[in-house]
PDB file of C-alpha atoms in Angstrom:
ATOM      1  CA  MET C 297     132.494 134.123  29.521  1.00  0.00           C
ATOM      2  CA  GLY C 298     133.862 132.034  32.427  1.00  0.00           C
ATOM      3  CA  ARG C 299     132.632 128.314  33.025  1.00  0.00           C
ATOM      4  CA  VAL C 300     129.426 127.899  30.787  1.00  0.00           C
ATOM      5  CA  ALA C 301     126.928 125.067  30.949  1.00  0.00           C
ATOM      6  CA  VAL C 302     125.398 124.308  27.775  1.00  0.00           C
ATOM      7  CA  LEU C 303     122.021 122.632  28.816  1.00  0.00           C
ATOM      8  CA  PHE C 304     120.494 120.215  26.273  1.00  0.00           C
ATOM      9  CA  GLY C 305     118.574 117.295  26.158  1.00  0.00           C
ATOM     10  CA  GLY C 306     116.247 117.522  29.028  1.00  0.00           C
ATOM     11  CA  ARG C 307     112.782 115.508  29.663  1.00  0.00           C
ATOM     12  CA  SER C 308     110.296 116.762  26.886  1.00  0.00           C
ATOM     13  CA  ALA C 309     108.816 115.644  23.967  1.00  0.00           C
ATOM     14  CA  GLU C 310     111.433 117.648  22.149  1.00  0.00           C
ATOM     15  CA  ARG C 311     114.659 115.891  23.488  1.00  0.00           C
ATOM     16  CA  GLU C 312     115.652 114.582  20.713  1.00  0.00           C
ATOM     17  CA  VAL C 313     116.293 117.772  18.972  1.00  0.00           C
ATOM     18  CA  SER C 314     117.687 119.556  21.797  1.00  0.00           C
ATOM     19  CA  MET C 315     120.254 116.931  22.079  1.00  0.00           C
ATOM     20  CA  MET C 316     120.934 118.461  18.320  1.00  0.00           C
ATOM     21  CA  SER C 317     120.898 122.030  19.418  1.00  0.00           C
ATOM     22  CA  GLY C 318     123.044 121.474  22.736  1.00  0.00           C
ATOM     23  CA  ALA C 319     126.023 119.399  20.890  1.00  0.00           C
ATOM     24  CA  GLY C 320     125.820 122.271  17.523  1.00  0.00           C
ATOM     25  CA  VAL C 321     125.996 125.672  20.181  1.00  0.00           C
ATOM     26  CA  LEU C 322     128.617 123.104  22.444  1.00  0.00           C
ATOM     27  CA  GLU C 323     131.148 123.104  19.246  1.00  0.00           C
ATOM     28  CA  ALA C 324     130.552 126.640  18.266  1.00  0.00           C
ATOM     29  CA  LEU C 325     131.151 128.049  21.778  1.00  0.00           C
ATOM     30  CA  ARG C 326     134.353 126.077  22.237  1.00  0.00           C
ATOM     31  CA  ARG C 327     135.553 126.707  19.022  1.00  0.00           C
ATOM     32  CA  ARG C 328     135.448 130.240  19.870  1.00  0.00           C
ATOM     33  CA  GLY C 329     137.384 129.621  23.067  1.00  0.00           C
ATOM     34  CA  VAL C 330     134.726 129.532  25.582  1.00  0.00           C
ATOM     35  CA  ASP C 331     135.139 127.070  28.645  1.00  0.00           C
ATOM     36  CA  ALA C 332     132.040 125.623  27.973  1.00  0.00           C
ATOM     37  CA  HIS C 333     130.459 121.795  28.867  1.00  0.00           C
ATOM     38  CA  PRO C 334     127.268 119.617  28.401  1.00  0.00           C
ATOM     39  CA  PHE C 335     124.621 119.480  30.896  1.00  0.00           C
ATOM     40  CA  ASP C 336     121.640 117.188  29.856  1.00  0.00           C
ATOM     41  CA  PRO C 337     118.791 117.910  33.321  1.00  0.00           C
ATOM     42  CA  ALA C 338     117.281 114.913  32.871  1.00  0.00           C
ATOM     43  CA  GLU C 339     120.709 113.008  34.055  1.00  0.00           C
ATOM     44  CA  ARG C 340     122.205 115.464  36.794  1.00  0.00           C
ATOM     45  CA  ALA C 341     120.625 117.692  39.594  1.00  0.00           C
ATOM     46  CA  LEU C 342     120.638 121.037  38.382  1.00  0.00           C
ATOM     47  CA  ASP C 343     121.983 122.540  41.605  1.00  0.00           C
ATOM     48  CA  ASP C 344     125.277 120.345  40.134  1.00  0.00           C
ATOM     49  CA  LEU C 345     125.647 123.382  38.267  1.00  0.00           C
ATOM     50  CA  ARG C 346     126.703 125.771  41.350  1.00  0.00           C
ATOM     51  CA  ARG C 347     128.658 123.122  43.181  1.00  0.00           C
ATOM     52  CA  ASP C 348     130.434 122.520  39.545  1.00  0.00           C
ATOM     53  CA  GLY C 349     131.376 126.384  39.508  1.00  0.00           C
ATOM     54  CA  PHE C 350     129.228 126.991  35.990  1.00  0.00           C
ATOM     55  CA  GLU C 351     128.943 131.133  35.931  1.00  0.00           C
ATOM     56  CA  ARG C 352     126.260 130.998  32.811  1.00  0.00           C
ATOM     57  CA  ALA C 353     124.039 128.663  31.091  1.00  0.00           C
ATOM     58  CA  PHE C 354     123.534 128.237  27.090  1.00  0.00           C
ATOM     59  CA  ILE C 355     119.671 126.713  27.518  1.00  0.00           C
ATOM     60  CA  ALA C 356     119.306 124.617  24.529  1.00  0.00           C
ATOM     61  CA  LEU C 357     116.302 122.664  25.933  1.00  0.00           C
ATOM     62  CA  HIS C 358     113.316 122.811  24.003  1.00  0.00           C
ATOM     63  CA  GLY C 359     109.591 122.217  25.057  1.00  0.00           C
ATOM     64  CA  ARG C 360     108.366 121.271  28.842  1.00  0.00           C
ATOM     65  CA  TYR C 361     110.815 121.802  31.765  1.00  0.00           C
ATOM     66  CA  GLY C 362     113.463 123.974  29.380  1.00  0.00           C
ATOM     67  CA  GLU C 363     111.402 126.121  27.638  1.00  0.00           C
ATOM     68  CA  ASP C 364     108.893 126.780  29.601  1.00  0.00           C
ATOM     69  CA  GLY C 365     110.055 128.470  32.735  1.00  0.00           C
ATOM     70  CA  THR C 366     110.746 126.153  35.000  1.00  0.00           C
ATOM     71  CA  VAL C 367     114.601 125.754  34.072  1.00  0.00           C
ATOM     72  CA  GLN C 368     114.755 129.502  34.356  1.00  0.00           C
ATOM     73  CA  GLY C 369     113.336 129.683  37.458  1.00  0.00           C
ATOM     74  CA  ALA C 370     115.724 126.823  38.663  1.00  0.00           C
ATOM     75  CA  LEU C 371     118.467 129.095  37.444  1.00  0.00           C
ATOM     76  CA  GLU C 372     117.512 131.971  39.226  1.00  0.00           C
ATOM     77  CA  LEU C 373     117.245 130.462  42.745  1.00  0.00           C
ATOM     78  CA  LEU C 374     120.363 129.306  42.002  1.00  0.00           C
ATOM     79  CA  GLY C 375     121.620 132.427  40.896  1.00  0.00           C
ATOM     80  CA  ILE C 376     123.490 131.415  37.708  1.00  0.00           C
ATOM     81  CA  PRO C 377     122.815 133.486  34.672  1.00  0.00           C
ATOM     82  CA  TYR C 378     121.013 132.217  31.739  1.00  0.00           C
ATOM     83  CA  THR C 379     120.276 132.887  28.316  1.00  0.00           C
ATOM     84  CA  GLY C 380     117.042 133.908  26.346  1.00  0.00           C
ATOM     85  CA  SER C 381     113.577 134.971  28.506  1.00  0.00           C
ATOM     86  CA  GLY C 382     112.893 134.860  31.685  1.00  0.00           C
ATOM     87  CA  VAL C 383     109.983 132.814  33.761  1.00  0.00           C
ATOM     88  CA  MET C 384     106.972 134.194  33.270  1.00  0.00           C
ATOM     89  CA  ALA C 385     107.802 135.197  29.793  1.00  0.00           C
ATOM     90  CA  SER C 386     109.139 131.533  29.045  1.00  0.00           C
ATOM     91  CA  ALA C 387     106.042 130.156  30.732  1.00  0.00           C
ATOM     92  CA  ILE C 388     103.350 132.627  28.804  1.00  0.00           C
ATOM     93  CA  ALA C 389     105.244 131.787  25.568  1.00  0.00           C
ATOM     94  CA  MET C 390     105.124 128.031  25.855  1.00  0.00           C
ATOM     95  CA  ASP C 391     101.071 128.363  26.295  1.00  0.00           C
ATOM     96  CA  LYS C 392      99.903 129.052  22.948  1.00  0.00           C
ATOM     97  CA  VAL C 393      96.242 130.068  24.465  1.00  0.00           C
ATOM     98  CA  PHE C 394      97.803 132.731  27.103  1.00  0.00           C
ATOM     99  CA  THR C 395      99.841 133.817  24.336  1.00  0.00           C
ATOM    100  CA  LYS C 396      96.809 134.348  21.858  1.00  0.00           C
ATOM    101  CA  ARG C 397      94.925 136.424  24.578  1.00  0.00           C
ATOM    102  CA  ILE C 398      97.650 138.593  25.826  1.00  0.00           C
ATOM    103  CA  TRP C 399      98.300 139.379  21.643  1.00  0.00           C
ATOM    104  CA  LEU C 400      94.536 139.996  21.370  1.00  0.00           C
ATOM    105  CA  THR C 401      94.645 142.587  24.470  1.00  0.00           C
ATOM    106  CA  HIS C 402      97.676 144.248  22.411  1.00  0.00           C
ATOM    107  CA  GLY C 403      95.497 144.514  19.609  1.00  0.00           C
ATOM    108  CA  LEU C 404      97.957 141.908  17.365  1.00  0.00           C
ATOM    109  CA  SER C 405      96.267 139.750  14.694  1.00  0.00           C
ATOM    110  CA  THR C 406      96.360 135.901  15.358  1.00  0.00           C
ATOM    111  CA  PRO C 407      93.835 133.444  14.131  1.00  0.00           C
ATOM    112  CA  GLY C 408      90.650 132.791  15.985  1.00  0.00           C
ATOM    113  CA  PHE C 409      90.745 130.148  18.320  1.00  0.00           C
ATOM    114  CA  ALA C 410      88.910 127.854  21.017  1.00  0.00           C
ATOM    115  CA  VAL C 411      89.816 125.305  23.876  1.00  0.00           C
ATOM    116  CA  ALA C 412      88.089 122.047  23.389  1.00  0.00           C
ATOM    117  CA  ARG C 413      88.115 119.837  26.599  1.00  0.00           C
ATOM    118  CA  CYS C 414      86.451 117.267  24.498  1.00  0.00           C
ATOM    119  CA  ALA C 415      85.991 115.732  21.233  1.00  0.00           C
ATOM    120  CA  ALA C 416      82.567 117.608  21.060  1.00  0.00           C
ATOM    121  CA  ASP C 417      84.302 120.648  21.690  1.00  0.00           C
ATOM    122  CA  VAL C 418      86.321 120.070  18.854  1.00  0.00           C
ATOM    123  CA  VAL C 419      83.169 119.805  16.578  1.00  0.00           C
ATOM    124  CA  GLN C 420      81.827 123.345  17.250  1.00  0.00           C
ATOM    125  CA  ALA C 421      84.839 125.267  16.854  1.00  0.00           C
ATOM    126  CA  ALA C 422      84.966 123.423  13.732  1.00  0.00           C
ATOM    127  CA  ALA C 423      81.295 124.904  13.132  1.00  0.00           C
ATOM    128  CA  ARG C 424      82.555 128.171  14.520  1.00  0.00           C
ATOM    129  CA  PHE C 425      85.607 128.318  12.476  1.00  0.00           C
ATOM    130  CA  GLY C 426      85.431 126.036   9.306  1.00  0.00           C
ATOM    131  CA  LEU C 427      87.249 123.311   7.896  1.00  0.00           C
ATOM    132  CA  PRO C 428      90.098 122.802   7.490  1.00  0.00           C
ATOM    133  CA  MET C 429      91.138 123.737  11.267  1.00  0.00           C
ATOM    134  CA  ALA C 430      94.437 123.335  13.408  1.00  0.00           C
ATOM    135  CA  VAL C 431      94.195 120.866  16.074  1.00  0.00           C
ATOM    136  CA  LYS C 432      97.145 121.097  18.580  1.00  0.00           C
ATOM    137  CA  PRO C 433      98.336 120.788  22.165  1.00  0.00           C
ATOM    138  CA  SER C 434      98.533 124.409  23.909  1.00  0.00           C
ATOM    139  CA  ARG C 435     101.667 123.613  25.354  1.00  0.00           C
ATOM    140  CA  GLU C 436     103.971 121.519  23.019  1.00  0.00           C
ATOM    141  CA  GLY C 437     106.400 122.351  19.866  1.00  0.00           C
ATOM    142  CA  SER C 438     107.581 121.169  16.808  1.00  0.00           C
ATOM    143  CA  THR C 439     104.093 120.280  15.690  1.00  0.00           C
ATOM    144  CA  ILE C 440     103.912 117.515  18.380  1.00  0.00           C
ATOM    145  CA  GLY C 441     100.200 116.506  18.835  1.00  0.00           C
ATOM    146  CA  PHE C 442      99.170 118.343  15.365  1.00  0.00           C
ATOM    147  CA  THR C 443      96.121 117.383  13.315  1.00  0.00           C
ATOM    148  CA  LYS C 444      94.777 119.263  10.024  1.00  0.00           C
ATOM    149  CA  LEU C 445      91.537 118.515  10.804  1.00  0.00           C
ATOM    150  CA  THR C 446      89.534 118.282   7.537  1.00  0.00           C
ATOM    151  CA  SER C 447      86.441 116.273   8.581  1.00  0.00           C
ATOM    152  CA  ALA C 448      84.490 116.392  11.688  1.00  0.00           C
ATOM    153  CA  ASP C 449      84.309 112.898  11.756  1.00  0.00           C
ATOM    154  CA  GLN C 450      88.028 113.167  12.535  1.00  0.00           C
ATOM    155  CA  ALA C 451      87.553 115.154  15.302  1.00  0.00           C
ATOM    156  CA  ALA C 452      87.567 112.088  18.032  1.00  0.00           C
ATOM    157  CA  VAL C 453      90.852 111.231  17.132  1.00  0.00           C
ATOM    158  CA  ALA C 454      92.300 115.000  16.583  1.00  0.00           C
ATOM    159  CA  TRP C 455      91.295 115.554  20.357  1.00  0.00           C
ATOM    160  CA  GLU C 456      93.126 112.397  21.108  1.00  0.00           C
ATOM    161  CA  ILE C 457      96.418 113.046  19.515  1.00  0.00           C
ATOM    162  CA  ALA C 458      96.658 116.268  20.964  1.00  0.00           C
ATOM    163  CA  ARG C 459      95.520 115.488  24.332  1.00  0.00           C
ATOM    164  CA  ARG C 460      98.239 113.098  25.192  1.00  0.00           C
ATOM    165  CA  HIS C 461     101.023 115.752  25.573  1.00  0.00           C
ATOM    166  CA  ASP C 462      98.802 118.150  27.078  1.00  0.00           C
ATOM    167  CA  ASP C 463      95.310 118.410  29.109  1.00  0.00           C
ATOM    168  CA  GLU C 464      94.373 121.630  27.312  1.00  0.00           C
ATOM    169  CA  VAL C 465      93.869 121.215  23.317  1.00  0.00           C
ATOM    170  CA  LEU C 466      93.525 124.283  21.047  1.00  0.00           C
ATOM    171  CA  CYS C 467      91.567 124.351  18.223  1.00  0.00           C
ATOM    172  CA  GLU C 468      92.596 127.061  15.835  1.00  0.00           C
ATOM    173  CA  GLU C 469      91.281 128.929  12.406  1.00  0.00           C
ATOM    174  CA  PHE C 470      93.227 127.941   9.506  1.00  0.00           C
ATOM    175  CA  VAL C 471      95.068 130.266   7.465  1.00  0.00           C
ATOM    176  CA  ALA C 472      95.862 129.581   4.087  1.00  0.00           C
ATOM    177  CA  GLY C 473      98.894 131.094   2.943  1.00  0.00           C
ATOM    178  CA  ARG C 474     102.506 131.321   3.014  1.00  0.00           C
ATOM    179  CA  GLU C 475     104.295 130.053   6.087  1.00  0.00           C
ATOM    180  CA  LEU C 476     106.820 132.412   7.438  1.00  0.00           C
ATOM    181  CA  THR C 477     109.240 132.850  10.414  1.00  0.00           C
ATOM    182  CA  VAL C 478     110.918 136.044  12.176  1.00  0.00           C
ATOM    183  CA  ALA C 479     114.166 135.695  14.199  1.00  0.00           C
ATOM    184  CA  ILE C 480     114.915 138.370  17.115  1.00  0.00           C
ATOM    185  CA  LEU C 481     117.883 139.220  18.765  1.00  0.00           C
ATOM    186  CA  GLY C 482     117.576 141.087  21.911  1.00  0.00           C
ATOM    187  CA  SER C 483     115.338 142.798  24.635  1.00  0.00           C
ATOM    188  CA  GLY C 484     113.283 145.614  25.051  1.00  0.00           C
ATOM    189  CA  GLU C 485     113.456 148.200  22.198  1.00  0.00           C
ATOM    190  CA  SER C 486     116.864 147.316  20.979  1.00  0.00           C
ATOM    191  CA  ALA C 487     115.571 143.925  20.197  1.00  0.00           C
ATOM    192  CA  ARG C 488     116.131 143.609  16.480  1.00  0.00           C
ATOM    193  CA  ALA C 489     114.383 141.339  13.995  1.00  0.00           C
ATOM    194  CA  LEU C 490     116.292 139.005  11.291  1.00  0.00           C
ATOM    195  CA  PRO C 491     115.019 138.977   7.766  1.00  0.00           C
ATOM    196  CA  VAL C 492     111.498 137.287   7.115  1.00  0.00           C
ATOM    197  CA  ILE C 493     112.156 133.438   6.182  1.00  0.00           C
ATOM    198  CA  GLU C 494     109.419 131.217   4.449  1.00  0.00           C
ATOM    199  CA  ILE C 495     108.978 128.053   4.661  1.00  0.00           C
ATOM    200  CA  VAL C 496     107.843 125.520   1.750  1.00  0.00           C
ATOM    201  CA  ALA C 497     107.109 121.975   2.916  1.00  0.00           C
ATOM    202  CA  PRO C 498     106.264 119.144   0.814  1.00  0.00           C
ATOM    203  CA  ALA C 499     102.899 119.086   0.246  1.00  0.00           C
ATOM    204  CA  GLY C 500     102.457 122.261   2.868  1.00  0.00           C
ATOM    205  CA  ASN C 501     103.436 119.541   5.747  1.00  0.00           C
ATOM    206  CA  TYR C 502     105.723 121.230   8.071  1.00  0.00           C
ATOM    207  CA  ASP C 503     106.134 118.291  10.787  1.00  0.00           C
ATOM    208  CA  TYR C 504     108.182 117.076  12.784  1.00  0.00           C
ATOM    209  CA  GLN C 505     110.148 114.981  10.145  1.00  0.00           C
ATOM    210  CA  ASN C 506     110.411 117.590   7.530  1.00  0.00           C
ATOM    211  CA  LYS C 507     111.121 120.133  10.215  1.00  0.00           C
ATOM    212  CA  TYR C 508     114.482 118.165  11.363  1.00  0.00           C
ATOM    213  CA  PHE C 509     115.072 115.207   9.861  1.00  0.00           C
ATOM    214  CA  ARG C 510     114.417 115.553   5.930  1.00  0.00           C
ATOM    215  CA  ASP C 511     115.968 117.548   3.337  1.00  0.00           C
ATOM    216  CA  ASP C 512     112.956 118.300   0.815  1.00  0.00           C
ATOM    217  CA  THR C 513     111.789 121.186   2.816  1.00  0.00           C
ATOM    218  CA  ARG C 514     112.692 124.576   0.974  1.00  0.00           C
ATOM    219  CA  TYR C 515     113.388 127.946   3.063  1.00  0.00           C
ATOM    220  CA  VAL C 516     113.831 131.146   1.419  1.00  0.00           C
ATOM    221  CA  CYS C 517     115.676 133.801   3.066  1.00  0.00           C
ATOM    222  CA  PRO C 518     114.987 136.702   2.916  1.00  0.00           C
ATOM    223  CA  ALA C 519     111.519 135.333   2.014  1.00  0.00           C
ATOM    224  CA  GLU C 520     110.595 136.774  -1.581  1.00  0.00           C
ATOM    225  CA  LEU C 521     108.028 139.530  -0.050  1.00  0.00           C
ATOM    226  CA  PRO C 522     107.349 143.361  -1.387  1.00  0.00           C
ATOM    227  CA  ALA C 523     109.400 145.567   0.677  1.00  0.00           C
ATOM    228  CA  PRO C 524     106.951 147.309   2.668  1.00  0.00           C
ATOM    229  CA  LEU C 525     105.087 143.695   3.905  1.00  0.00           C
ATOM    230  CA  ALA C 526     108.193 142.398   4.773  1.00  0.00           C
ATOM    231  CA  ALA C 527     108.648 145.535   7.214  1.00  0.00           C
ATOM    232  CA  ARG C 528     105.291 144.739   8.470  1.00  0.00           C
ATOM    233  CA  ILE C 529     105.578 141.527   8.801  1.00  0.00           C
ATOM    234  CA  ALA C 530     109.007 142.270  10.846  1.00  0.00           C
ATOM    235  CA  SER C 531     107.363 144.966  12.705  1.00  0.00           C
ATOM    236  CA  LEU C 532     104.216 142.669  14.078  1.00  0.00           C
ATOM    237  CA  ALA C 533     106.981 140.085  15.515  1.00  0.00           C
ATOM    238  CA  LEU C 534     108.599 142.577  17.274  1.00  0.00           C
ATOM    239  CA  ASP C 535     105.370 143.646  19.040  1.00  0.00           C
ATOM    240  CA  ALA C 536     104.303 140.183  19.741  1.00  0.00           C
ATOM    241  CA  TYR C 537     107.677 139.343  21.166  1.00  0.00           C
ATOM    242  CA  ARG C 538     107.524 142.459  23.550  1.00  0.00           C
ATOM    243  CA  ALA C 539     103.953 141.721  24.193  1.00  0.00           C
ATOM    244  CA  LEU C 540     105.353 138.805  26.335  1.00  0.00           C
ATOM    245  CA  ASN C 541     108.252 140.564  27.435  1.00  0.00           C
ATOM    246  CA  CYS C 542     110.613 138.377  25.553  1.00  0.00           C
ATOM    247  CA  GLU C 543     114.443 138.988  26.104  1.00  0.00           C
ATOM    248  CA  GLY C 544     117.623 137.662  24.378  1.00  0.00           C
ATOM    249  CA  TRP C 545     116.674 135.936  21.398  1.00  0.00           C
ATOM    250  CA  GLY C 546     113.755 133.960  20.096  1.00  0.00           C
ATOM    251  CA  ARG C 547     111.127 132.822  16.921  1.00  0.00           C
ATOM    252  CA  VAL C 548     108.038 134.400  15.645  1.00  0.00           C
ATOM    253  CA  ASP C 549     105.607 132.063  13.614  1.00  0.00           C
ATOM    254  CA  VAL C 550     103.595 133.911  11.315  1.00  0.00           C
ATOM    255  CA  MET C 551     101.146 133.127   8.684  1.00  0.00           C
ATOM    256  CA  LEU C 552     100.665 135.339   5.878  1.00  0.00           C
ATOM    257  CA  ARG C 553      96.917 134.367   4.694  1.00  0.00           C
ATOM    258  CA  ASP C 554      96.753 134.631   0.442  1.00  0.00           C
ATOM    259  CA  ALA C 555      93.659 136.269  -0.038  1.00  0.00           C
ATOM    260  CA  ASP C 556      94.368 139.573   1.113  1.00  0.00           C
ATOM    261  CA  GLN C 557      97.987 139.567   2.497  1.00  0.00           C
ATOM    262  CA  GLU C 558      96.805 139.705   6.305  1.00  0.00           C
ATOM    263  CA  PRO C 559     100.140 138.070   8.674  1.00  0.00           C
ATOM    264  CA  PHE C 560      98.330 136.423  11.221  1.00  0.00           C
ATOM    265  CA  LEU C 561     100.643 135.059  14.518  1.00  0.00           C
ATOM    266  CA  LEU C 562     100.837 131.702  15.516  1.00  0.00           C
ATOM    267  CA  GLU C 563     103.019 131.441  18.294  1.00  0.00           C
ATOM    268  CA  VAL C 564     106.834 132.601  20.120  1.00  0.00           C
ATOM    269  CA  ASN C 565     109.590 130.074  20.443  1.00  0.00           C
ATOM    270  CA  THR C 566     112.320 131.659  23.537  1.00  0.00           C
ATOM    271  CA  SER C 567     114.359 128.515  23.046  1.00  0.00           C
ATOM    272  CA  PRO C 568     114.384 127.694  19.300  1.00  0.00           C
ATOM    273  CA  GLY C 569     116.240 124.945  17.123  1.00  0.00           C
ATOM    274  CA  MET C 570     119.889 125.207  16.922  1.00  0.00           C
ATOM    275  CA  THR C 571     120.378 122.296  14.311  1.00  0.00           C
ATOM    276  CA  GLY C 572     121.335 122.255  11.024  1.00  0.00           C
ATOM    277  CA  HIS C 573     117.948 122.766   9.753  1.00  0.00           C
ATOM    278  CA  SER C 574     116.588 125.687  12.315  1.00  0.00           C
ATOM    279  CA  LEU C 575     115.816 128.569  11.414  1.00  0.00           C
ATOM    280  CA  VAL C 576     117.429 131.036  13.380  1.00  0.00           C
ATOM    281  CA  PRO C 577     121.340 130.442  12.457  1.00  0.00           C
ATOM    282  CA  MET C 578     119.645 130.526   8.427  1.00  0.00           C
ATOM    283  CA  ALA C 579     118.262 134.130   9.352  1.00  0.00           C
ATOM    284  CA  ALA C 580     121.898 135.157  10.854  1.00  0.00           C
ATOM    285  CA  ARG C 581     123.829 134.043   8.470  1.00  0.00           C
ATOM    286  CA  ALA C 582     121.739 136.077   6.042  1.00  0.00           C
ATOM    287  CA  VAL C 583     122.991 139.139   7.475  1.00  0.00           C
ATOM    288  CA  GLY C 584     126.747 137.861   8.075  1.00  0.00           C
ATOM    289  CA  MET C 585     126.426 136.460  11.212  1.00  0.00           C
ATOM    290  CA  SER C 586     128.315 132.446  11.352  1.00  0.00           C
ATOM    291  CA  TYR C 587     126.956 129.968  13.637  1.00  0.00           C
ATOM    292  CA  GLU C 588     129.677 130.750  16.088  1.00  0.00           C
ATOM    293  CA  ASP C 589     128.820 134.397  16.536  1.00  0.00           C
ATOM    294  CA  LEU C 590     125.745 133.790  16.737  1.00  0.00           C
ATOM    295  CA  CYS C 591     125.567 131.186  19.752  1.00  0.00           C
ATOM    296  CA  LEU C 592     128.542 134.425  21.267  1.00  0.00           C
ATOM    297  CA  ALA C 593     126.016 136.999  20.910  1.00  0.00           C
ATOM    298  CA  ILE C 594     123.463 134.888  22.275  1.00  0.00           C
ATOM    299  CA  LEU C 595     125.599 133.596  25.262  1.00  0.00           C
ATOM    300  CA  ALA C 596     126.866 137.388  25.919  1.00  0.00           C
ATOM    301  CA  GLY C 597     122.997 138.389  26.815  1.00  0.00           C
ATOM    302  CA  ALA C 598     123.180 135.853  29.728  1.00  0.00           C
ATOM    303  CA  SER C 599     121.702 137.470  33.091  1.00  0.00           C
ATOM    304  CA  LEU C 600     119.326 136.718  35.718  1.00  0.00           C
ATOM    305  CA  LYS C 601     116.088 138.483  35.201  1.00  0.00           C
ATOM    306  CA  ILE C 602     114.540 138.611  38.861  1.00  0.00           C
ATOM    307  CA  GLY C 603     117.422 139.156  40.596  1.00  0.00           C
ATOM    308  CA  GLY C 604     119.349 141.212  38.367  1.00  0.00           C
ATOM    309  CA  GLY C 605     123.338 140.846  38.296  1.00  0.00           C
ATOM    310  CA  ARG C 606     124.812 137.879  40.243  1.00  0.00           C
TER     311      ARG C 606
END
């Protein structure tokens, strides 16, 4: 693999989680004999990667400046192969509104949505979609800035919470049902879905704390679903991943509506968490792949997407 930089930390709102993901990846790679080293872009200039002779980069950054195409573009310019999706796919997947627009052109199911530029727009969206309704930043992850709007009186507060994190606020039709996620490894037609996971959070609230720091969220892997339905959800997730031209690995979040068992796409994570609570390692374990093997497989797929091989 050569000299490998594990990029983690960074400047996004998800820095704390990225630090945990990166520490896990770094230790796993070293246990497998990889010459891996930590690299925090918030503390070092990216051109140090070339100066220090790094030959590959494992991106364990989450959110802005790591999952949104920016660091991917820098690595392309530096000529250093990196893990995960390329510049365009990363940028699109980070933008939930743009992602939904692309999915709709492919005929893929996703909850109804509207962009709110002021609190009044949130009220209008609530009248259109009904309550409850999801209000969240278009370009954030880990449910940062998320509000489950249950009363139009909360619209101004919900909009302000989301607006603190992004200029573009997404109002999304709320799908009452089971929360599922599908990890994917590979690229193009060779991409494969790992077993579907169901997330059962306390009071249905899978927020930042419940994702990463509490132990009372339950995960069912594989999810208890009829085989044809599980296959349909996995196929939908693969279609969603391919529609954005994602590569290497990722995770697609899905809601399964209770009323009719219809699945709806929420978002794609192109640099998912790799912490002790993370879902891609959990899905990999379900098919007999250890955390170390998963890290190696992701690293082995590192490449330059624009300029080709190094």
